Tab-separated table of C-alpha atoms in Angstrom:
chain	number	residue	atom	x	y	z
A	1	MET	CA	5.498	31.260	-71.641
A	2	ALA	CA	5.654	30.943	-67.872
A	3	GLU	CA	2.204	32.407	-67.559
A	4	GLN	CA	0.844	29.814	-70.019
A	5	ILE	CA	2.410	26.904	-68.111
A	6	THR	CA	1.006	28.144	-64.825
A	7	SER	CA	-2.410	28.514	-66.444
A	8	MET	CA	-2.207	24.979	-67.794
A	9	LEU	CA	-1.234	23.504	-64.433
A	10	ASN	CA	-4.087	25.299	-62.745
A	11	ASP	CA	-6.522	24.081	-65.364
A	12	ARG	CA	-8.102	20.872	-64.011
A	13	SER	CA	-9.218	19.867	-67.512
A	14	VAL	CA	-5.691	19.550	-68.854
A	15	PRO	CA	-4.727	15.841	-69.105
A	16	GLY	CA	-1.689	14.719	-67.100
A	17	CYS	CA	-1.997	17.420	-64.502
A	18	ARG	CA	-4.540	15.821	-62.121
A	19	SER	CA	-1.834	14.227	-59.906
A	20	GLN	CA	-0.247	17.601	-59.344
A	21	LEU	CA	-3.401	19.597	-58.715
A	22	PRO	CA	-4.796	18.551	-55.265
A	23	ARG	CA	-2.453	20.827	-53.331
A	24	ARG	CA	-5.082	22.158	-50.937
A	25	PRO	CA	-6.142	18.683	-49.693
A	26	ARG	CA	-2.473	17.944	-49.021
A	27	ILE	CA	-2.113	21.121	-47.041
A	28	GLU	CA	-5.262	20.377	-45.049
A	29	GLN	CA	-3.987	16.874	-44.293
A	30	ALA	CA	-0.668	18.236	-43.049
A	31	GLU	CA	-2.461	20.772	-40.878
A	32	ARG	CA	-4.654	18.043	-39.467
A	33	ARG	CA	-1.596	15.966	-38.572
A	34	LEU	CA	0.027	18.943	-36.883
A	35	ARG	CA	-3.122	19.520	-34.832
A	36	ASP	CA	-3.166	15.831	-33.805
A	37	CYS	CA	0.460	15.993	-32.719
A	38	ALA	CA	-0.149	19.146	-30.741
A	39	ARG	CA	-3.170	17.559	-29.057
A	40	SER	CA	-1.171	14.463	-28.092
A	41	GLU	CA	1.560	16.571	-26.483
A	42	ARG	CA	-0.640	18.913	-24.503
A	43	GLY	CA	-1.046	16.417	-21.545
A	44	SER	CA	-4.184	15.342	-19.658
A	45	SER	CA	-7.005	17.626	-18.726
A	46	LEU	CA	-8.405	17.835	-15.191
A	47	ILE	CA	-11.486	15.858	-16.175
A	48	GLU	CA	-9.385	13.074	-17.664
A	49	THR	CA	-7.282	12.937	-14.486
A	50	LEU	CA	-10.374	12.721	-12.276
A	51	VAL	CA	-11.849	9.932	-14.390
A	52	ALA	CA	-8.581	7.940	-14.174
A	53	ALA	CA	-8.417	8.473	-10.417
A	54	ALA	CA	-12.022	7.288	-9.988
A	55	ILE	CA	-11.291	4.109	-11.940
A	56	LEU	CA	-8.195	3.472	-9.823
A	57	ILE	CA	-10.154	3.931	-6.582
A	58	ILE	CA	-12.829	1.495	-7.743
A	59	VAL	CA	-10.188	-1.131	-8.531
A	60	VAL	CA	-8.399	-0.654	-5.190
A	61	VAL	CA	-11.655	-0.866	-3.205
A	62	GLY	CA	-12.478	-4.104	-5.008
A	63	LEU	CA	-9.108	-5.597	-4.033
A	64	LEU	CA	-9.214	-4.323	-0.435
A	65	PRO	CA	-10.750	-7.546	1.021
A	66	VAL	CA	-7.860	-9.518	-0.463
A	67	PHE	CA	-5.337	-7.280	1.282
A	68	ILE	CA	-7.236	-7.596	4.574
A	69	LEU	CA	-7.260	-11.399	4.386
A	70	ALA	CA	-3.559	-11.420	3.559
A	71	ALA	CA	-2.804	-9.193	6.550
A	72	GLN	CA	-4.859	-11.423	8.863
A	73	ALA	CA	-3.105	-14.557	7.650
A	74	THR	CA	0.283	-12.918	8.110
A	75	TYR	CA	-0.656	-11.850	11.634
A	76	SER	CA	-1.823	-15.327	12.624
A	77	GLN	CA	1.026	-17.228	11.046
A	78	GLY	CA	3.631	-14.748	12.165
A	79	ASP	CA	3.043	-13.270	15.590
A	80	VAL	CA	0.472	-15.625	17.128
A	81	ALA	CA	1.992	-18.845	15.748
A	82	THR	CA	5.373	-17.838	17.132
A	83	ARG	CA	3.870	-17.144	20.546
A	84	VAL	CA	1.951	-20.417	20.863
A	85	THR	CA	5.080	-22.311	19.840
A	86	GLU	CA	7.108	-20.533	22.495
A	87	TYR	CA	4.478	-21.106	25.195
A	88	ALA	CA	4.230	-24.816	24.370
A	89	GLN	CA	8.013	-25.173	24.559
A	90	ASP	CA	8.111	-23.378	27.925
A	91	LYS	CA	5.569	-25.778	29.432
A	92	MET	CA	7.308	-28.842	28.022
A	93	GLU	CA	10.658	-27.752	29.469
A	94	GLN	CA	9.003	-27.104	32.828
A	95	LEU	CA	7.479	-30.582	32.951
A	96	LEU	CA	10.687	-32.292	31.902
A	97	SER	CA	12.679	-30.448	34.562
A	98	LEU	CA	10.656	-31.814	37.501
A	99	ASN	CA	13.559	-33.585	39.172
A	100	LYS	CA	14.214	-32.076	42.574
A	101	ASP	CA	12.851	-30.529	45.770
A	102	ASN	CA	9.846	-32.628	46.815
A	103	ILE	CA	10.514	-35.669	44.644
A	104	ILE	CA	13.127	-38.381	44.298
A	105	PHE	CA	15.444	-39.122	41.389
A	106	ASP	CA	14.336	-37.873	37.941
A	107	GLY	CA	10.810	-36.609	38.648
A	108	PHE	CA	9.244	-39.388	36.605
A	109	ASP	CA	6.647	-40.037	39.355
A	110	ASP	CA	6.123	-36.425	40.423
A	111	GLY	CA	2.457	-35.932	41.221
A	112	THR	CA	2.500	-33.009	43.672
A	113	THR	CA	4.223	-30.102	41.873
A	114	ASP	CA	1.682	-27.543	40.704
A	115	THR	CA	3.072	-26.097	37.478
A	116	THR	CA	0.011	-23.927	36.814
A	117	VAL	CA	1.393	-21.216	39.114
A	118	PHE	CA	4.615	-19.246	38.951
A	119	PRO	CA	6.916	-20.137	40.484
A	120	ALA	CA	5.784	-23.759	40.548
A	121	ALA	CA	4.493	-24.940	43.953
A	122	VAL	CA	6.580	-27.928	44.956
A	123	SER	CA	5.676	-28.628	48.574
A	124	ALA	CA	2.321	-30.110	49.413
A	125	GLU	CA	3.293	-30.246	53.079
A	126	GLY	CA	4.124	-26.550	53.081
A	127	GLY	CA	0.618	-25.636	51.972
A	128	THR	CA	1.696	-24.024	48.712
A	129	THR	CA	-0.314	-26.446	46.607
A	130	SER	CA	-3.362	-28.622	47.050
A	131	CYS	CA	-1.937	-31.402	44.879
A	132	THR	CA	-1.758	-34.599	46.899
A	133	GLY	CA	-0.526	-37.036	44.283
A	134	THR	CA	-3.807	-38.960	44.425
A	135	ALA	CA	-6.953	-38.486	42.357
A	136	PRO	CA	-8.478	-36.029	41.817
A	137	ASN	CA	-5.678	-33.780	43.106
A	138	ILE	CA	-2.854	-34.938	40.844
A	139	CYS	CA	-0.485	-32.594	39.021
A	140	GLY	CA	3.127	-32.620	37.818
A	141	LEU	CA	3.668	-35.746	35.716
A	142	GLY	CA	0.738	-37.616	37.209
A	143	GLY	CA	2.581	-39.367	40.031
A	144	PRO	CA	3.033	-43.165	39.990
A	145	MET	CA	0.727	-44.158	37.145
A	146	ALA	CA	-0.568	-47.580	36.159
A	147	ALA	CA	0.464	-49.058	32.841
A	148	SER	CA	-1.375	-47.772	29.760
A	149	SER	CA	-3.109	-44.944	31.629
A	150	THR	CA	-3.550	-41.210	30.990
A	151	ILE	CA	-3.845	-38.135	33.188
A	152	GLY	CA	-4.721	-34.631	32.023
A	153	SER	CA	-6.400	-33.613	28.776
A	154	ILE	CA	-5.614	-31.694	25.591
A	155	PRO	CA	-9.020	-31.064	23.914
A	156	PRO	CA	-9.804	-27.336	24.416
A	157	ALA	CA	-13.357	-28.133	25.524
A	158	ALA	CA	-12.235	-30.520	28.285
A	159	PRO	CA	-9.579	-28.854	30.473
A	160	VAL	CA	-8.431	-30.750	33.587
A	161	THR	CA	-7.497	-28.975	36.809
A	162	TYR	CA	-3.704	-28.698	37.261
A	163	PHE	CA	-3.236	-29.582	33.577
A	164	VAL	CA	-4.271	-26.283	31.982
A	165	ASP	CA	-2.811	-22.773	31.898
A	166	TYR	CA	-4.539	-19.534	30.914
A	167	LEU	CA	-2.374	-16.729	29.542
A	168	ASP	CA	-3.065	-13.096	28.698
A	169	THR	CA	-1.955	-11.306	25.512
A	170	ASN	CA	1.579	-10.956	26.880
A	171	GLY	CA	1.874	-14.593	27.966
A	172	ASN	CA	1.420	-13.921	31.680
A	173	LEU	CA	-0.269	-16.638	33.756
A	174	LEU	CA	-3.858	-15.989	34.813
A	175	THR	CA	-5.728	-17.616	37.673
A	176	SER	CA	-8.792	-18.360	35.523
A	177	SER	CA	-10.003	-18.313	31.945
A	178	THR	CA	-11.337	-14.764	32.340
A	179	GLY	CA	-9.433	-12.474	29.997
A	180	ALA	CA	-7.400	-15.342	28.551
A	181	TYR	CA	-5.895	-14.880	25.098
A	182	TYR	CA	-4.030	-18.207	25.040
A	183	THR	CA	-4.627	-21.606	26.638
A	184	ARG	CA	-2.106	-24.318	27.341
A	185	GLN	CA	-3.148	-27.909	28.090
A	186	TRP	CA	-1.175	-31.095	28.565
A	187	GLN	CA	-1.596	-34.776	29.275
A	188	VAL	CA	0.674	-37.617	30.367
A	189	SER	CA	0.286	-41.224	29.207
A	190	THR	CA	2.189	-44.370	30.189
A	191	ASP	CA	3.122	-47.316	28.036
A	192	SER	CA	2.405	-50.958	28.801
A	193	THR	CA	5.390	-51.166	31.162
A	194	SER	CA	4.680	-47.884	32.999
A	195	ASN	CA	8.378	-47.025	32.572
A	196	LEU	CA	7.833	-44.595	29.699
A	197	LYS	CA	5.617	-41.527	29.784
A	198	THR	CA	4.461	-39.650	26.701
A	199	ILE	CA	3.932	-35.945	27.413
A	200	THR	CA	1.719	-33.950	25.026
A	201	VAL	CA	1.410	-30.164	25.297
A	202	VAL	CA	-1.017	-28.099	23.199
A	203	ALA	CA	-0.866	-24.286	23.245
A	204	SER	CA	-3.695	-22.469	21.460
A	205	SER	CA	-4.921	-18.963	20.850
A	206	ILE	CA	-8.513	-18.030	21.635
A	207	SER	CA	-10.283	-17.857	18.263
A	208	ALA	CA	-12.450	-14.902	19.316
A	209	GLY	CA	-9.340	-12.839	19.998
A	210	VAL	CA	-7.257	-13.720	16.946
A	211	LYS	CA	-7.817	-12.301	13.484
A	212	GLY	CA	-8.000	-15.037	10.917
A	213	GLY	CA	-8.948	-17.798	13.366
A	214	ALA	CA	-7.363	-19.761	16.201
A	215	VAL	CA	-3.776	-20.976	15.980
A	216	SER	CA	-2.372	-23.926	17.932
A	217	MET	CA	0.880	-25.804	18.426
A	218	THR	CA	1.278	-29.403	19.623
A	219	LEU	CA	4.502	-30.760	21.127
A	220	VAL	CA	5.068	-34.393	22.051
A	221	THR	CA	8.006	-35.939	23.887
A	222	VAL	CA	8.758	-38.995	26.017
A	223	LYS	CA	10.368	-39.411	29.415
A	224	VAL	CA	11.894	-42.712	30.506
A	225	ARG	CA	12.129	-43.825	34.112
A	226	ASN	CA	15.650	-43.957	35.500
A	227	CYS	CA	16.238	-47.084	37.529
A	228	PRO	CA	16.675	-47.708	40.357
A	229	ASP	CA	13.680	-45.613	41.433
A	230	GLN	CA	12.318	-45.918	44.965
A	231	LEU	CA	8.927	-44.590	43.810
A	232	ALA	CA	8.521	-47.082	40.985
A	233	PRO	CA	5.776	-49.708	41.319
A	234	ALA	CA	7.011	-53.095	42.442
A	235	GLY	CA	8.664	-54.978	39.615
A	236	SER	CA	9.073	-51.924	37.361
A	237	CYS	CA	12.789	-51.626	37.920
A	238	PRO	CA	15.211	-54.534	38.121
A	239	SER	CA	16.407	-55.049	41.682
């Protein structure tokens, strides 16, 4: 009996047995799945690794200019911007502190202290500076200035003697523009009463020496004449 049943199940022509007969296709499908699983677990071949590495290199090389621009911007805004700010502040403090030695009272009318050298030359009579307090040899805060007038200059293309500094990469003063990495210019302007001076200082980096372009800092402050002032023009201070 068992032999007859087995014969009937193996006979493809027997009705009702077709769903049980395709055993070999099922086995082949299972073997195929096992081979797929084994292939997925075997890892990457050397060729596949090299292809992936080549694609990664191509992507990185394409993004390299972006990284370079970002580094340049960080350099300019970080290191150089900090330096020009510091140099501008140093000059402003120096100009505002002109209140002794060869001048009287608060230094408002100082026109003979050469601040473009270090230490500042404060004695025209002693021969340490050629500033005379009269045009064209005026320095300091411009000396006694007429109302609504300006001395010095801040445009980089129009430096004025005694109103410009040249600095190297470390911020040291130079005697000329040769080798300069930073420039520092300033101007002094009076109001309509000549009792108030507006001081503007601009420190800039040299664009040819700075990655990402030139960086500059502008500082502006005012200085008011203290009265009484023996150097003030007649009528400026109440008697």
